[in-house]
XYZ file of C-alpha atoms in Angstrom:
426
model
C 146.366 -23.789 -99.963
C 145.792 -22.924 -96.310
C 148.830 -24.878 -95.116
C 151.072 -23.206 -97.686
C 149.952 -19.756 -96.464
C 150.820 -20.444 -92.817
C 154.046 -18.922 -91.594
C 155.476 -17.766 -88.273
C 158.557 -17.240 -86.219
C 158.855 -16.916 -82.443
C 157.031 -13.746 -81.403
C 155.613 -13.195 -84.897
C 152.494 -15.262 -84.216
C 150.920 -17.649 -86.718
C 149.433 -16.182 -89.889
C 146.999 -18.053 -92.114
C 145.762 -15.842 -94.924
C 144.110 -12.812 -93.277
C 144.011 -14.521 -89.863
C 146.512 -14.081 -87.035
C 146.665 -16.879 -84.427
C 148.312 -16.121 -81.069
C 148.762 -19.043 -78.632
C 150.246 -18.396 -75.186
C 150.706 -20.079 -71.830
C 151.438 -18.550 -68.434
C 152.917 -20.349 -65.416
C 152.750 -18.320 -62.211
C 153.344 -18.823 -58.514
C 150.940 -16.907 -56.253
C 150.941 -16.058 -52.551
C 147.788 -14.630 -50.981
C 147.238 -13.341 -47.448
C 143.470 -13.899 -47.190
C 142.284 -16.895 -49.200
C 138.756 -17.039 -47.768
C 138.205 -13.255 -47.831
C 137.609 -12.901 -44.083
C 138.889 -10.383 -41.570
C 140.801 -13.213 -39.891
C 138.255 -13.621 -37.108
C 136.205 -16.797 -36.724
C 132.885 -16.728 -38.527
C 130.318 -19.385 -37.640
C 127.716 -20.910 -39.987
C 125.444 -23.495 -38.355
C 128.018 -24.261 -35.653
C 130.963 -24.647 -38.069
C 133.828 -22.191 -37.602
C 135.366 -20.858 -40.806
C 138.303 -19.199 -39.063
C 139.834 -22.526 -38.011
C 142.148 -22.649 -41.067
C 145.230 -20.634 -41.910
C 144.059 -17.746 -44.076
C 147.213 -17.342 -46.179
C 148.514 -19.764 -48.784
C 150.515 -20.404 -51.933
C 149.313 -21.710 -55.279
C 150.525 -22.515 -58.774
C 148.444 -21.183 -61.681
C 148.547 -22.457 -65.266
C 146.854 -20.237 -67.851
C 146.894 -21.263 -71.524
C 145.163 -18.955 -73.993
C 144.387 -18.751 -77.703
C 143.493 -15.596 -79.632
C 142.493 -15.503 -83.298
C 142.018 -12.268 -85.198
C 140.909 -11.854 -88.790
C 140.527 -8.628 -90.733
C 139.575 -8.153 -94.351
C 137.799 -5.442 -96.304
C 134.441 -7.033 -95.556
C 134.834 -8.794 -92.184
C 136.557 -8.544 -88.830
C 136.563 -11.432 -86.373
C 138.105 -11.760 -82.918
C 138.031 -15.027 -80.975
C 139.565 -15.761 -77.590
C 139.722 -18.912 -75.487
C 141.275 -18.896 -71.998
C 141.598 -21.681 -69.433
C 142.906 -21.428 -65.886
C 143.868 -24.092 -63.347
C 144.905 -23.332 -59.760
C 146.556 -25.816 -57.383
C 147.341 -24.882 -53.771
C 150.511 -26.264 -52.245
C 149.034 -26.605 -48.738
C 146.821 -29.647 -48.284
C 144.444 -27.771 -45.963
C 143.565 -25.448 -48.863
C 142.633 -28.164 -51.342
C 139.049 -26.859 -51.178
C 140.372 -23.888 -53.181
C 141.937 -25.993 -55.944
C 140.129 -25.182 -59.167
C 140.333 -26.731 -62.623
C 137.257 -25.533 -64.493
C 137.654 -21.779 -65.035
C 137.237 -21.026 -68.720
C 136.414 -17.987 -70.820
C 135.512 -17.782 -74.497
C 134.458 -14.880 -76.670
C 133.597 -14.201 -80.297
C 133.156 -10.804 -81.968
C 132.072 -10.784 -85.610
C 131.441 -7.756 -87.810
C 130.405 -8.940 -91.263
C 129.751 -6.886 -94.405
C 131.106 -3.854 -92.570
C 131.476 -1.747 -95.722
C 127.972 -2.554 -97.025
C 124.717 -0.692 -96.551
C 123.445 -3.666 -94.510
C 125.668 -5.898 -92.388
C 125.444 -7.837 -89.142
C 127.289 -8.169 -85.854
C 127.546 -11.047 -83.374
C 128.927 -10.879 -79.836
C 129.090 -14.249 -78.057
C 130.557 -14.548 -74.538
C 130.845 -17.532 -72.202
C 132.644 -18.028 -68.915
C 132.846 -20.226 -65.834
C 134.441 -18.441 -62.887
C 134.655 -18.903 -59.124
C 134.541 -16.416 -56.259
C 136.011 -17.372 -52.902
C 133.749 -17.348 -49.823
C 134.187 -17.462 -46.045
C 133.113 -21.121 -46.036
C 136.587 -22.478 -45.199
C 134.987 -25.706 -43.903
C 133.394 -26.481 -47.267
C 134.658 -29.066 -49.737
C 134.682 -26.214 -52.271
C 134.845 -22.696 -50.841
C 133.612 -21.054 -54.037
C 130.485 -19.583 -55.516
C 130.595 -20.871 -59.102
C 129.219 -18.608 -61.827
C 128.408 -19.851 -65.324
C 127.399 -17.159 -67.813
C 126.482 -17.275 -71.483
C 125.485 -14.128 -73.370
C 124.527 -13.896 -77.049
C 123.966 -10.647 -78.925
C 123.029 -10.336 -82.604
C 122.374 -7.082 -84.435
C 121.724 -5.907 -87.996
C 123.826 -2.922 -89.021
C 122.206 -0.249 -91.174
C 124.448 2.340 -92.853
C 122.371 4.959 -94.684
C 125.489 7.084 -95.176
C 129.247 6.833 -94.875
C 129.285 8.451 -91.427
C 126.123 6.989 -89.818
C 125.649 3.431 -88.495
C 122.582 2.049 -86.687
C 122.648 -1.410 -85.052
C 119.319 -3.066 -84.206
C 118.989 -6.438 -82.472
C 118.766 -8.178 -79.130
C 120.575 -10.023 -76.347
C 119.887 -13.251 -74.455
C 121.861 -14.035 -71.279
C 121.846 -17.063 -68.984
C 123.481 -16.944 -65.533
C 123.824 -19.933 -63.203
C 125.192 -19.793 -59.645
C 126.285 -22.904 -57.727
C 127.751 -23.517 -54.287
C 129.187 -26.572 -52.577
C 126.466 -28.914 -51.330
C 127.679 -28.602 -47.737
C 126.927 -24.856 -47.715
C 123.317 -25.348 -48.829
C 120.424 -26.115 -46.510
C 118.978 -28.502 -49.068
C 122.361 -30.122 -49.777
C 122.079 -29.121 -53.419
C 124.826 -27.208 -55.248
C 122.273 -25.265 -57.320
C 121.927 -21.818 -55.766
C 120.062 -19.980 -58.499
C 119.892 -19.249 -62.217
C 118.603 -16.342 -64.251
C 117.524 -15.682 -67.817
C 117.592 -12.158 -69.233
C 116.558 -11.011 -72.699
C 115.533 -7.934 -74.624
C 116.088 -5.635 -77.623
C 118.723 -2.972 -78.126
C 119.599 -0.162 -80.528
C 123.020 1.494 -80.982
C 123.773 4.577 -83.057
C 127.175 5.899 -84.130
C 127.697 9.097 -86.111
C 131.332 9.737 -87.075
C 131.174 13.488 -87.613
C 135.015 13.662 -87.548
C 137.400 10.938 -88.803
C 138.394 9.903 -85.264
C 135.456 11.274 -83.237
C 131.891 9.970 -82.987
C 128.607 10.728 -81.292
C 127.193 7.497 -79.845
C 123.762 6.637 -78.465
C 122.105 3.450 -77.208
C 118.852 2.087 -75.807
C 118.251 -1.330 -74.219
C 115.231 -2.996 -72.642
C 115.750 -6.148 -70.553
C 113.448 -8.584 -68.754
C 114.978 -11.026 -66.236
C 113.558 -14.058 -64.449
C 115.114 -15.998 -61.556
C 114.561 -19.749 -61.263
C 114.423 -19.512 -57.455
C 112.869 -16.445 -55.910
C 113.957 -17.734 -52.477
C 117.659 -18.532 -51.933
C 119.640 -19.946 -48.999
C 121.471 -17.529 -46.736
C 123.860 -20.143 -45.324
C 127.522 -19.752 -46.242
C 127.341 -16.440 -48.086
C 128.361 -13.968 -45.385
C 124.708 -13.166 -44.626
C 123.597 -12.498 -41.057
C 121.066 -15.327 -40.553
C 119.783 -13.802 -37.308
C 118.783 -10.681 -39.249
C 117.490 -12.151 -42.515
C 116.409 -15.683 -41.631
C 117.391 -18.774 -43.641
C 116.124 -17.498 -47.004
C 116.279 -14.317 -49.041
C 113.703 -13.076 -51.505
C 115.018 -12.347 -55.009
C 112.284 -10.888 -57.269
C 112.010 -10.933 -61.041
C 111.984 -7.633 -62.860
C 112.868 -5.515 -65.855
C 115.072 -2.575 -66.727
C 115.656 -0.028 -69.446
C 118.558 2.349 -70.030
C 119.367 5.034 -72.600
C 122.689 6.846 -73.165
C 124.128 9.584 -75.362
C 127.718 10.710 -75.597
C 130.967 11.433 -77.373
C 133.966 9.200 -78.066
C 137.086 10.108 -79.952
C 140.600 11.442 -80.210
C 140.594 15.146 -79.454
C 144.270 15.622 -80.241
C 147.168 13.372 -81.141
C 147.673 12.654 -77.434
C 144.212 13.072 -75.864
C 141.369 10.531 -76.118
C 137.995 11.328 -74.533
C 134.922 9.270 -73.693
C 131.982 11.276 -72.322
C 128.626 9.481 -72.007
C 125.540 10.306 -69.946
C 122.217 8.543 -69.614
C 119.312 7.429 -67.492
C 117.592 4.157 -66.668
C 115.157 2.370 -64.365
C 114.867 -1.071 -62.768
C 111.397 -2.270 -61.777
C 110.818 -5.356 -59.571
C 107.788 -7.618 -59.218
C 107.119 -8.203 -55.510
C 104.519 -10.880 -56.309
C 107.223 -13.124 -57.856
C 108.601 -13.839 -54.349
C 106.726 -16.809 -52.772
C 104.309 -16.111 -49.946
C 106.372 -18.179 -47.451
C 109.124 -15.566 -47.569
C 109.549 -13.427 -44.502
C 107.539 -10.210 -44.930
C 109.714 -7.441 -46.365
C 108.940 -4.014 -47.698
C 112.027 -4.178 -49.916
C 111.176 -6.964 -52.400
C 109.651 -4.299 -54.616
C 112.469 -1.795 -54.113
C 112.777 -0.213 -57.560
C 115.550 1.953 -58.976
C 114.121 5.177 -60.348
C 114.471 8.916 -60.126
C 117.490 11.166 -59.678
C 120.293 10.591 -58.930
C 119.773 6.795 -58.685
C 118.810 6.343 -62.324
C 121.701 8.348 -63.726
C 124.294 6.626 -65.941
C 127.633 8.162 -66.799
C 131.050 7.360 -68.200
C 133.868 9.918 -68.129
C 137.229 8.668 -69.384
C 140.281 10.652 -70.447
C 143.377 9.036 -71.897
C 146.694 10.813 -72.326
C 149.297 9.173 -74.573
C 152.447 11.026 -73.604
C 154.457 9.001 -76.117
C 153.879 5.834 -78.109
C 155.139 3.799 -75.130
C 153.544 5.662 -72.206
C 149.870 6.302 -71.484
C 147.715 7.461 -68.568
C 143.971 6.939 -68.189
C 141.647 8.465 -65.597
C 137.966 7.668 -65.456
C 134.668 7.569 -63.595
C 131.622 5.395 -64.132
C 128.153 5.444 -62.559
C 125.869 2.498 -63.322
C 123.647 -0.204 -61.798
C 122.926 -3.906 -62.269
C 120.736 -6.756 -61.055
C 122.407 -9.097 -58.502
C 121.796 -12.647 -57.331
C 121.219 -12.125 -53.568
C 119.096 -8.945 -53.483
C 117.407 -6.598 -55.951
C 120.236 -4.509 -57.425
C 123.480 -2.649 -56.818
C 123.967 1.014 -57.731
C 127.665 1.870 -57.954
C 130.221 4.628 -58.528
C 133.642 3.594 -59.850
C 136.698 5.855 -60.183
C 140.067 4.654 -61.498
C 143.551 5.692 -62.597
C 145.838 3.596 -64.816
C 149.361 3.884 -66.196
C 151.030 1.690 -68.801
C 154.611 2.113 -69.946
C 157.371 0.402 -71.886
C 161.033 1.161 -71.250
C 163.916 0.297 -73.582
C 161.534 -1.939 -75.577
C 161.904 -4.658 -72.896
C 160.712 -3.441 -69.501
C 156.965 -3.100 -69.026
C 155.134 -1.406 -66.152
C 151.398 -1.356 -65.460
C 149.866 0.339 -62.417
C 146.246 0.858 -61.413
C 144.258 2.375 -58.572
C 140.504 1.996 -58.317
C 137.730 2.830 -55.862
C 134.165 1.567 -56.122
C 131.276 2.629 -53.886
C 128.410 0.122 -53.953
C 124.841 0.515 -52.677
C 122.951 -2.786 -52.526
C 119.184 -2.420 -52.215
C 116.453 -5.000 -51.676
C 115.977 -7.390 -48.771
C 119.746 -7.125 -48.324
C 120.528 -3.398 -48.187
C 124.062 -2.266 -47.422
C 126.766 0.178 -48.530
C 130.238 -1.180 -49.413
C 133.477 0.332 -50.549
C 135.929 -1.651 -52.672
C 139.533 -0.551 -53.159
C 141.665 -2.270 -55.789
C 145.265 -1.341 -56.539
C 148.079 -3.184 -58.245
C 151.486 -3.025 -59.892
C 152.749 -5.312 -62.681
C 156.313 -5.338 -64.004
C 157.639 -7.490 -66.841
C 160.839 -8.158 -68.752
C 160.850 -9.284 -72.391
C 163.605 -11.920 -72.190
C 163.130 -13.023 -75.814
C 160.615 -12.375 -78.598
C 158.373 -15.101 -77.197
C 159.116 -15.152 -73.425
C 158.165 -12.591 -70.745
C 159.179 -12.756 -67.089
C 156.867 -10.869 -64.762
C 155.943 -10.093 -61.178
C 152.936 -8.381 -59.648
C 151.477 -7.256 -56.360
C 147.784 -6.495 -55.784
C 145.781 -5.268 -52.801
C 141.991 -5.553 -52.557
C 139.917 -4.280 -49.663
C 136.162 -4.541 -49.180
C 134.714 -2.552 -46.311
C 131.339 -1.703 -44.880
C 130.964 1.950 -45.811
C 128.237 2.493 -43.202
C 129.934 0.249 -40.586
C 126.800 -1.863 -40.205
C 127.956 -4.993 -42.088
C 131.381 -6.090 -40.787
C 130.729 -9.652 -42.010
C 131.475 -8.602 -45.611
C 134.830 -6.962 -44.857
C 138.248 -8.284 -45.872
C 141.737 -7.313 -46.993
C 143.637 -9.507 -49.461
C 147.170 -8.995 -50.750
C 148.409 -11.100 -53.678
C 152.018 -11.446 -54.790
C 152.889 -13.349 -57.972
C 155.841 -14.175 -60.174
C 155.829 -16.146 -63.396
C 156.628 -16.743 -67.047
C 154.492 -16.153 -70.134
C 155.365 -17.761 -73.462
C 153.666 -16.304 -76.547
C 154.224 -17.636 -80.063
């Protein structure tokens, strides 16, 4: 029976038939220098000063997680469930306490050796992003997202696979009621849906040509949103922002695979467009020539992924990469971004782990809010495997957002995070 098949020891995980169950829990202390993501100067929204509180603080984070993996000749399944609770030790930062962050995901590939199979990708999360609204009862923008993708897999030959299906996504953004003009926590919500096709041709055992095409339509519940409390210059934009509905399409073609025993390459290029409907913004909006700001042409419509991994040994790897893409955003039309990164991951003496990363992202927001940002993100994680089921770790991370054109200092901040904790994994 199922119970008879279950067996595990510390660090071996729990095995039930073909399934592997991995529960874990992390307890971590965190110190941050810039909790409200400000430059440390007072910022005023409707006469309330956000800089009146101490910007640094200390918190305790509890992070339980559950991962389930199943692999058989016919089916693979991966399921993850993560929860996170954060409690700040300083009473003045209780508006940053958070107990509802959750993430869940399901990947299913059924009948994978058959001529016809199907795939399901289900993702759900509730996350919070800190804001400058230090006076608020909750200084977060809350984001709820649910995305469902289902595709039929067609395999006319042993090396060719074509996936045809579609995706439906729901996004909901909330704020604290005391940062909203209407006193309502509902900021906005969006539905997005459309078809997609993926192609994979494995012309070598570990190397494939990949191609994809997606078409997406998206509709916002509110095409006018409040500017209060979101780092927006009210004198420049007024008390509302226009957020139009629209559509996009994107197509890519590229190569993924292991070139040698130590080199792994991902090289993908493509093109896409985003088209916005100016008439979806209500007439009472302030006149703007940017509601209908579309993304099209070169180089704006270009898509690219360049990623090279070097596995020096089984325990040491380096990855360098670059990505150019774009996406719809909740406070203007879209963001077009360039992202470059470098990562290292190593294991020493089977007990000492090191992870390091350096990333730079250049963002161009276009629409009624048009600005250029740079985002730098760098971090170092070290860990010690004390036993088969217990890791002790510490990390330091630095994030900086700046106004690349110098015209939007209200979005700028530096934040340094230092953490130390324990992770138990069965």
